[in-house]
């Protein structure tokens, strides 16, 4: 279809739409009173404005300032600041529903029209009414400024279009007119009572037989277009003091809601309540195409002032279209870039940057039927230029341009079909209208049909070059590798509809570009890597056999055949990559203008070296490149190279986590000292304990002041001298429990007896001393018990003494996890 849907929303009925002149934004005013601000490139709702009470019909961005204006059924005109996301002020004066609101291109003015049968002009800087224009005797449905002249066009349900001259108003309200604020106030009051004498009706255009819904000026020509409930579009010519009907366009079968001129082509666009959008040829006044919606009626339409986009609002949302594909046809051979621009095939020498015309085209592609591909034959210096009908698959023409020997106009031979590629120096393949592959010579004579087995069942859509003697055939389900000479399908891959195929220099690998999918394959059509994008993939080129660089609507990205992808840089406007030259991409704009875009290849070169285990290149990148940020760190950790990620990290918390992951306890210890957090010391102690670094475990326990774990660490490592120090620490801290536990581990009976006695446990102290043979201490405790009249506990002559075994050996250095033989170490015993 010629109307390619760029973006679509679902919402309440859309009564007005407006494009931002530079940013990828569009405003939609809804019947439920809301105003939506969308980013149509990212397909995101940026903000919703909800201060109107009732439907909002008028909406318009200012062409320079960060503001927009809206008008609604609450009789209010509101001016909004979209940066601050608030209403700046409200203009009151209309007495009925407001239909349209627009800014003037030069002056700080707003024009509005209303069901109160008036058109009003406002100064949005002074927030005052400048003029109230009366004359219509029914609802005024639309009013617009002329883009360059002091004219206003208004359309009304009184079946007329009126042209107004406001030159006197402009003179009085521009700088240097000598008017005082009091004069402005008096004129505003007179305008409210008697109409404004500074705006006079110049023409009353009659011809519609029912109410007129819309009127619009042509951006450059002296033409006016109106549409009405009589289902017609009318063209009017305005020349000096005269205005007359030029022609009319019929085709809609219900009320025509709105109609505009396309700003970049001789086309007219209209929407109607018959659920259709129609495209008309301005020169011939004939309908070129009709887009029909199944359910919703269309209410409004607007075109982007600079881009090939227009938006239409309907009962359940809004759709943004572009009329045709904007990718310029081009191809690359060695150091030459060939591309089509206007009426020429041009050649750009990538070594010298010399850009010159190669051939003049016989005809320029029609706006509704553009050129889609260009193929170059270096042996014959000939070109295949393909155009395709946007309405029907495989309907188009292939022009063969052959240079003339005497330097005159090239010879042009035309073939009909949906695609063509060179397969040898003097042969090319055409996908004809019968969906058969035809081999032809340089005179466009059919040599033979290429009909391998089951070819008729494929329902082919396109074909692509795949090296000398080979071609790729695509259909809705996938792509097929065809050996032209042997008429055999060598390989098949199921994938979404392929739009472009780009081969590496050695034809060993290919990138299959679908609408939202990029698939990297080898010569056997085996998938190496697949990337799915949320927006359309536009173009690409290979940087060596392992890296494919491609563009989307808003990014330049890369994909590795080893299975990774990422973003190189963002784009303000879509570009089409032709080739990479050192660290610059040679691209074409939508206007077929060659540009060089610098890129930083460090990230994907680093990843490629890492995936291929070329560690010398990795180290070189680490030392010389500025690869920073959490993304590269996370990537290294994810791929199993946390030790390399440490070279990038300055944040101590991140360094600590990476050091633990790669087992670098020295770096982890340094980071832990900087952080000095209990949770960090706990994690370090646990990791060091698993790796057998008891010295770092000791430091961690000391920083945590976890004396119980520290005492146990000294026990299992056999360092009884330090365990004895723990007993003195417990005494200084008055930690009876810790001291008693340490005395048990050391086998210190005297200390245990002392602690029990100090805590009033005299009987237990006596039992402990008497059982272990400490007679002097036992006698002293016996006398103390007898003096208090307490009974002596019985002494069991067969009691087992609480005396720990000495350690087998003392560990001074960190221990290994395994013996050299691979057998696990025996546990230390006490």
PDB file of C-alpha atoms in Angstrom, residues 486-695:
ATOM      1  CA  UNK A 486      21.920 -26.374 -11.616  1.00  0.00           C
ATOM      2  CA  UNK A 487      18.403 -25.095 -10.828  1.00  0.00           C
ATOM      3  CA  UNK A 488      18.576 -26.452  -7.297  1.00  0.00           C
ATOM      4  CA  UNK A 489      17.481 -24.995  -3.986  1.00  0.00           C
ATOM      5  CA  UNK A 490      20.518 -25.555  -1.765  1.00  0.00           C
ATOM      6  CA  UNK A 491      19.236 -24.260   1.578  1.00  0.00           C
ATOM      7  CA  UNK A 492      16.102 -22.838   3.164  1.00  0.00           C
ATOM      8  CA  UNK A 493      15.586 -20.684   6.243  1.00  0.00           C
ATOM      9  CA  UNK A 494      12.245 -19.862   7.837  1.00  0.00           C
ATOM     10  CA  UNK A 495      12.155 -16.214   8.812  1.00  0.00           C
ATOM     11  CA  UNK A 496       9.887 -13.199   8.563  1.00  0.00           C
ATOM     12  CA  UNK A 497       9.585 -11.441   5.211  1.00  0.00           C
ATOM     13  CA  UNK A 498      13.075 -10.335   4.157  1.00  0.00           C
ATOM     14  CA  UNK A 499      13.353  -6.806   2.751  1.00  0.00           C
ATOM     15  CA  UNK A 500      17.115  -6.522   2.210  1.00  0.00           C
ATOM     16  CA  UNK A 501      20.106  -8.869   2.102  1.00  0.00           C
ATOM     17  CA  UNK A 502      23.624  -7.552   2.749  1.00  0.00           C
ATOM     18  CA  UNK A 503      26.621  -9.843   2.217  1.00  0.00           C
ATOM     19  CA  UNK A 504      30.061  -9.676   3.772  1.00  0.00           C
ATOM     20  CA  UNK A 505      32.989  -8.994   1.457  1.00  0.00           C
ATOM     21  CA  UNK A 506      33.813 -12.692   0.995  1.00  0.00           C
ATOM     22  CA  UNK A 507      30.139 -13.703   0.612  1.00  0.00           C
ATOM     23  CA  UNK A 508      30.579 -16.054   3.556  1.00  0.00           C
ATOM     24  CA  UNK A 509      27.976 -14.383   5.752  1.00  0.00           C
ATOM     25  CA  UNK A 510      24.820 -12.381   5.170  1.00  0.00           C
ATOM     26  CA  UNK A 511      22.532 -10.086   7.093  1.00  0.00           C
ATOM     27  CA  UNK A 512      18.825 -10.633   6.426  1.00  0.00           C
ATOM     28  CA  UNK A 513      16.867  -7.489   7.234  1.00  0.00           C
ATOM     29  CA  UNK A 514      13.150  -7.780   7.897  1.00  0.00           C
ATOM     30  CA  UNK A 515      10.900  -5.054   9.226  1.00  0.00           C
ATOM     31  CA  UNK A 516      11.832  -5.481  12.902  1.00  0.00           C
ATOM     32  CA  UNK A 517      14.303  -8.361  12.723  1.00  0.00           C
ATOM     33  CA  UNK A 518      17.972  -8.692  11.840  1.00  0.00           C
ATOM     34  CA  UNK A 519      19.231 -12.239  11.199  1.00  0.00           C
ATOM     35  CA  UNK A 520      22.914 -13.013  10.635  1.00  0.00           C
ATOM     36  CA  UNK A 521      23.488 -16.239   8.689  1.00  0.00           C
ATOM     37  CA  UNK A 522      26.305 -18.067   6.944  1.00  0.00           C
ATOM     38  CA  UNK A 523      26.414 -19.270   3.339  1.00  0.00           C
ATOM     39  CA  UNK A 524      24.351 -22.341   4.268  1.00  0.00           C
ATOM     40  CA  UNK A 525      21.637 -20.109   5.770  1.00  0.00           C
ATOM     41  CA  UNK A 526      22.471 -21.320   9.277  1.00  0.00           C
ATOM     42  CA  UNK A 527      21.517 -18.705  11.860  1.00  0.00           C
ATOM     43  CA  UNK A 528      24.474 -17.181  13.701  1.00  0.00           C
ATOM     44  CA  UNK A 529      22.642 -14.466  15.611  1.00  0.00           C
ATOM     45  CA  UNK A 530      19.178 -12.897  15.570  1.00  0.00           C
ATOM     46  CA  UNK A 531      18.179  -9.464  16.893  1.00  0.00           C
ATOM     47  CA  UNK A 532      14.589  -8.245  17.300  1.00  0.00           C
ATOM     48  CA  UNK A 533      14.013  -4.487  17.409  1.00  0.00           C
ATOM     49  CA  UNK A 534      10.973  -2.538  18.576  1.00  0.00           C
ATOM     50  CA  UNK A 535      11.354  -0.159  15.611  1.00  0.00           C
ATOM     51  CA  UNK A 536      12.160  -0.777  11.955  1.00  0.00           C
ATOM     52  CA  UNK A 537      15.643  -1.845  10.875  1.00  0.00           C
ATOM     53  CA  UNK A 538      16.679   0.499   8.050  1.00  0.00           C
ATOM     54  CA  UNK A 539      20.075  -0.485   6.620  1.00  0.00           C
ATOM     55  CA  UNK A 540      23.497  -1.885   7.423  1.00  0.00           C
ATOM     56  CA  UNK A 541      26.996  -2.887   6.358  1.00  0.00           C
ATOM     57  CA  UNK A 542      29.685  -5.349   7.457  1.00  0.00           C
ATOM     58  CA  UNK A 543      32.811  -4.303   9.310  1.00  0.00           C
ATOM     59  CA  UNK A 544      34.832  -7.422   8.664  1.00  0.00           C
ATOM     60  CA  UNK A 545      33.348 -10.925   8.723  1.00  0.00           C
ATOM     61  CA  UNK A 546      32.181 -10.843  12.354  1.00  0.00           C
ATOM     62  CA  UNK A 547      30.549  -7.435  12.934  1.00  0.00           C
ATOM     63  CA  UNK A 548      27.439  -6.047  11.266  1.00  0.00           C
ATOM     64  CA  UNK A 549      26.587  -2.382  11.788  1.00  0.00           C
ATOM     65  CA  UNK A 550      22.983  -1.359  11.198  1.00  0.00           C
ATOM     66  CA  UNK A 551      20.611   1.546  11.655  1.00  0.00           C
ATOM     67  CA  UNK A 552      17.111   1.816  13.054  1.00  0.00           C
ATOM     68  CA  UNK A 553      14.899   4.890  13.054  1.00  0.00           C
ATOM     69  CA  UNK A 554      16.866   6.443  15.903  1.00  0.00           C
ATOM     70  CA  UNK A 555      20.081   4.468  16.511  1.00  0.00           C
ATOM     71  CA  UNK A 556      23.235   3.111  14.945  1.00  0.00           C
ATOM     72  CA  UNK A 557      23.792  -0.358  16.395  1.00  0.00           C
ATOM     73  CA  UNK A 558      26.058  -3.369  15.967  1.00  0.00           C
ATOM     74  CA  UNK A 559      25.560  -7.130  16.042  1.00  0.00           C
ATOM     75  CA  UNK A 560      28.251  -9.787  16.401  1.00  0.00           C
ATOM     76  CA  UNK A 561      28.015 -13.142  14.687  1.00  0.00           C
ATOM     77  CA  UNK A 562      29.284 -14.632  17.957  1.00  0.00           C
ATOM     78  CA  UNK A 563      26.004 -13.595  19.564  1.00  0.00           C
ATOM     79  CA  UNK A 564      25.970 -10.083  20.988  1.00  0.00           C
ATOM     80  CA  UNK A 565      24.666  -6.634  20.042  1.00  0.00           C
ATOM     81  CA  UNK A 566      24.576  -3.076  21.343  1.00  0.00           C
ATOM     82  CA  UNK A 567      24.162   0.635  20.584  1.00  0.00           C
ATOM     83  CA  UNK A 568      26.895   2.741  19.003  1.00  0.00           C
ATOM     84  CA  UNK A 569      25.153   6.141  18.929  1.00  0.00           C
ATOM     85  CA  UNK A 570      21.768   7.809  18.542  1.00  0.00           C
ATOM     86  CA  UNK A 571      20.424   9.506  15.422  1.00  0.00           C
ATOM     87  CA  UNK A 572      18.285  12.594  15.013  1.00  0.00           C
ATOM     88  CA  UNK A 573      16.977  11.448  11.626  1.00  0.00           C
ATOM     89  CA  UNK A 574      17.120   8.037   9.913  1.00  0.00           C
ATOM     90  CA  UNK A 575      20.216   7.311   7.831  1.00  0.00           C
ATOM     91  CA  UNK A 576      21.019   4.530   5.371  1.00  0.00           C
ATOM     92  CA  UNK A 577      24.466   2.979   5.751  1.00  0.00           C
ATOM     93  CA  UNK A 578      26.411   2.251   2.579  1.00  0.00           C
ATOM     94  CA  UNK A 579      29.879   1.325   3.812  1.00  0.00           C
ATOM     95  CA  UNK A 580      32.274   1.821   6.719  1.00  0.00           C
ATOM     96  CA  UNK A 581      35.452   3.776   6.035  1.00  0.00           C
ATOM     97  CA  UNK A 582      37.935   3.593   8.914  1.00  0.00           C
ATOM     98  CA  UNK A 583      35.913   4.956  11.861  1.00  0.00           C
ATOM     99  CA  UNK A 584      33.322   6.723   9.725  1.00  0.00           C
ATOM    100  CA  UNK A 585      30.120   5.433   8.245  1.00  0.00           C
ATOM    101  CA  UNK A 586      29.301   6.647   4.754  1.00  0.00           C
ATOM    102  CA  UNK A 587      25.520   7.054   4.742  1.00  0.00           C
ATOM    103  CA  UNK A 588      22.755   8.488   2.597  1.00  0.00           C
ATOM    104  CA  UNK A 589      20.032  10.743   3.930  1.00  0.00           C
ATOM    105  CA  UNK A 590      16.427  10.472   2.797  1.00  0.00           C
ATOM    106  CA  UNK A 591      17.212  13.221   0.277  1.00  0.00           C
ATOM    107  CA  UNK A 592      19.993  11.035  -1.206  1.00  0.00           C
ATOM    108  CA  UNK A 593      22.711  13.253   0.230  1.00  0.00           C
ATOM    109  CA  UNK A 594      25.967  11.400   1.129  1.00  0.00           C
ATOM    110  CA  UNK A 595      27.197  12.112   4.660  1.00  0.00           C
ATOM    111  CA  UNK A 596      29.976  10.714   6.822  1.00  0.00           C
ATOM    112  CA  UNK A 597      29.044   9.828  10.394  1.00  0.00           C
ATOM    113  CA  UNK A 598      31.875   9.225  12.888  1.00  0.00           C
ATOM    114  CA  UNK A 599      31.428   6.246  15.200  1.00  0.00           C
ATOM    115  CA  UNK A 600      33.353   4.771  18.115  1.00  0.00           C
ATOM    116  CA  UNK A 601      34.127   1.116  17.372  1.00  0.00           C
ATOM    117  CA  UNK A 602      35.904   0.466  20.683  1.00  0.00           C
ATOM    118  CA  UNK A 603      33.034  -1.304  22.390  1.00  0.00           C
ATOM    119  CA  UNK A 604      32.349  -3.930  19.765  1.00  0.00           C
ATOM    120  CA  UNK A 605      36.047  -4.418  19.002  1.00  0.00           C
ATOM    121  CA  UNK A 606      36.597  -5.041  22.699  1.00  0.00           C
ATOM    122  CA  UNK A 607      33.706  -7.503  22.893  1.00  0.00           C
ATOM    123  CA  UNK A 608      34.862  -9.267  19.762  1.00  0.00           C
ATOM    124  CA  UNK A 609      38.359  -9.688  21.143  1.00  0.00           C
ATOM    125  CA  UNK A 610      36.945 -10.923  24.430  1.00  0.00           C
ATOM    126  CA  UNK A 611      34.624 -13.479  22.818  1.00  0.00           C
ATOM    127  CA  UNK A 612      37.467 -14.759  20.635  1.00  0.00           C
ATOM    128  CA  UNK A 613      39.826 -14.970  23.651  1.00  0.00           C
ATOM    129  CA  UNK A 614      42.307 -12.540  22.119  1.00  0.00           C
ATOM    130  CA  UNK A 615      43.451 -11.342  25.522  1.00  0.00           C
ATOM    131  CA  UNK A 616      46.291  -9.162  24.203  1.00  0.00           C
ATOM    132  CA  UNK A 617      43.730  -7.038  22.332  1.00  0.00           C
ATOM    133  CA  UNK A 618      41.521  -6.988  25.403  1.00  0.00           C
ATOM    134  CA  UNK A 619      44.371  -5.678  27.539  1.00  0.00           C
ATOM    135  CA  UNK A 620      45.175  -3.059  24.906  1.00  0.00           C
ATOM    136  CA  UNK A 621      41.562  -1.881  24.943  1.00  0.00           C
ATOM    137  CA  UNK A 622      41.569  -1.779  28.735  1.00  0.00           C
ATOM    138  CA  UNK A 623      44.683   0.381  28.810  1.00  0.00           C
ATOM    139  CA  UNK A 624      43.834   2.749  25.968  1.00  0.00           C
ATOM    140  CA  UNK A 625      40.038   2.909  25.689  1.00  0.00           C
ATOM    141  CA  UNK A 626      37.529   4.860  27.694  1.00  0.00           C
ATOM    142  CA  UNK A 627      35.093   2.033  28.299  1.00  0.00           C
ATOM    143  CA  UNK A 628      33.225   3.059  31.411  1.00  0.00           C
ATOM    144  CA  UNK A 629      29.810   2.522  32.869  1.00  0.00           C
ATOM    145  CA  UNK A 630      27.865  -0.252  34.464  1.00  0.00           C
ATOM    146  CA  UNK A 631      26.908  -1.819  31.126  1.00  0.00           C
ATOM    147  CA  UNK A 632      30.436  -2.886  30.186  1.00  0.00           C
ATOM    148  CA  UNK A 633      31.095  -4.004  33.751  1.00  0.00           C
ATOM    149  CA  UNK A 634      27.926  -6.070  33.803  1.00  0.00           C
ATOM    150  CA  UNK A 635      28.812  -7.493  30.409  1.00  0.00           C
ATOM    151  CA  UNK A 636      32.238  -8.649  31.595  1.00  0.00           C
ATOM    152  CA  UNK A 637      30.815 -10.175  34.724  1.00  0.00           C
ATOM    153  CA  UNK A 638      28.052 -11.894  32.753  1.00  0.00           C
ATOM    154  CA  UNK A 639      30.508 -13.335  30.247  1.00  0.00           C
ATOM    155  CA  UNK A 640      32.724 -14.741  33.007  1.00  0.00           C
ATOM    156  CA  UNK A 641      35.495 -12.118  33.020  1.00  0.00           C
ATOM    157  CA  UNK A 642      35.046 -10.242  36.321  1.00  0.00           C
ATOM    158  CA  UNK A 643      38.816  -9.954  36.772  1.00  0.00           C
ATOM    159  CA  UNK A 644      38.966  -7.799  33.619  1.00  0.00           C
ATOM    160  CA  UNK A 645      36.023  -5.721  34.779  1.00  0.00           C
ATOM    161  CA  UNK A 646      38.078  -4.700  37.820  1.00  0.00           C
ATOM    162  CA  UNK A 647      40.226  -2.589  35.531  1.00  0.00           C
ATOM    163  CA  UNK A 648      37.217  -0.415  34.665  1.00  0.00           C
ATOM    164  CA  UNK A 649      35.749   0.115  38.105  1.00  0.00           C
ATOM    165  CA  UNK A 650      36.448   2.969  40.467  1.00  0.00           C
ATOM    166  CA  UNK A 651      33.396   2.605  42.651  1.00  0.00           C
ATOM    167  CA  UNK A 652      34.541   0.598  45.688  1.00  0.00           C
ATOM    168  CA  UNK A 653      31.240  -1.174  46.181  1.00  0.00           C
ATOM    169  CA  UNK A 654      31.290  -2.459  42.588  1.00  0.00           C
ATOM    170  CA  UNK A 655      34.978  -3.355  42.872  1.00  0.00           C
ATOM    171  CA  UNK A 656      34.257  -5.350  46.009  1.00  0.00           C
ATOM    172  CA  UNK A 657      31.494  -7.380  44.330  1.00  0.00           C
ATOM    173  CA  UNK A 658      33.587  -8.092  41.230  1.00  0.00           C
ATOM    174  CA  UNK A 659      36.634  -9.008  43.329  1.00  0.00           C
ATOM    175  CA  UNK A 660      34.627 -11.568  45.275  1.00  0.00           C
ATOM    176  CA  UNK A 661      33.193 -12.972  42.036  1.00  0.00           C
ATOM    177  CA  UNK A 662      36.620 -13.556  40.529  1.00  0.00           C
ATOM    178  CA  UNK A 663      38.217 -14.626  43.831  1.00  0.00           C
ATOM    179  CA  UNK A 664      40.626 -11.678  44.092  1.00  0.00           C
ATOM    180  CA  UNK A 665      40.639 -11.371  47.876  1.00  0.00           C
ATOM    181  CA  UNK A 666      43.421  -8.781  47.991  1.00  0.00           C
ATOM    182  CA  UNK A 667      41.364  -6.286  45.944  1.00  0.00           C
ATOM    183  CA  UNK A 668      38.270  -7.225  47.932  1.00  0.00           C
ATOM    184  CA  UNK A 669      40.144  -6.533  51.189  1.00  0.00           C
ATOM    185  CA  UNK A 670      41.245  -3.097  49.960  1.00  0.00           C
ATOM    186  CA  UNK A 671      37.697  -2.224  48.942  1.00  0.00           C
ATOM    187  CA  UNK A 672      36.313  -3.529  52.247  1.00  0.00           C
ATOM    188  CA  UNK A 673      38.723  -1.284  54.180  1.00  0.00           C
ATOM    189  CA  UNK A 674      37.441   1.697  52.195  1.00  0.00           C
ATOM    190  CA  UNK A 675      33.797   0.769  52.661  1.00  0.00           C
ATOM    191  CA  UNK A 676      34.169  -0.422  56.294  1.00  0.00           C
ATOM    192  CA  UNK A 677      30.659  -1.822  56.479  1.00  0.00           C
ATOM    193  CA  UNK A 678      29.640  -4.845  58.558  1.00  0.00           C
ATOM    194  CA  UNK A 679      27.755  -6.489  55.672  1.00  0.00           C
ATOM    195  CA  UNK A 680      30.856  -6.107  53.463  1.00  0.00           C
ATOM    196  CA  UNK A 681      33.107  -7.678  56.103  1.00  0.00           C
ATOM    197  CA  UNK A 682      30.661 -10.558  56.532  1.00  0.00           C
ATOM    198  CA  UNK A 683      30.672 -11.249  52.789  1.00  0.00           C
ATOM    199  CA  UNK A 684      34.462 -11.026  52.668  1.00  0.00           C
ATOM    200  CA  UNK A 685      34.834 -13.386  55.629  1.00  0.00           C
ATOM    201  CA  UNK A 686      32.524 -15.947  54.063  1.00  0.00           C
ATOM    202  CA  UNK A 687      34.328 -15.809  50.697  1.00  0.00           C
ATOM    203  CA  UNK A 688      37.775 -15.944  52.317  1.00  0.00           C
ATOM    204  CA  UNK A 689      36.732 -18.901  54.443  1.00  0.00           C
ATOM    205  CA  UNK A 690      35.635 -20.780  51.336  1.00  0.00           C
ATOM    206  CA  UNK A 691      38.961 -20.039  49.648  1.00  0.00           C
ATOM    207  CA  UNK A 692      41.057 -20.966  52.716  1.00  0.00           C
ATOM    208  CA  UNK A 693      42.415 -17.472  53.400  1.00  0.00           C
ATOM    209  CA  UNK A 694      42.160 -17.585  57.209  1.00  0.00           C
ATOM    210  CA  UNK A 695      44.318 -14.484  57.613  1.00  0.00           C
TER     211      UNK A 695
END
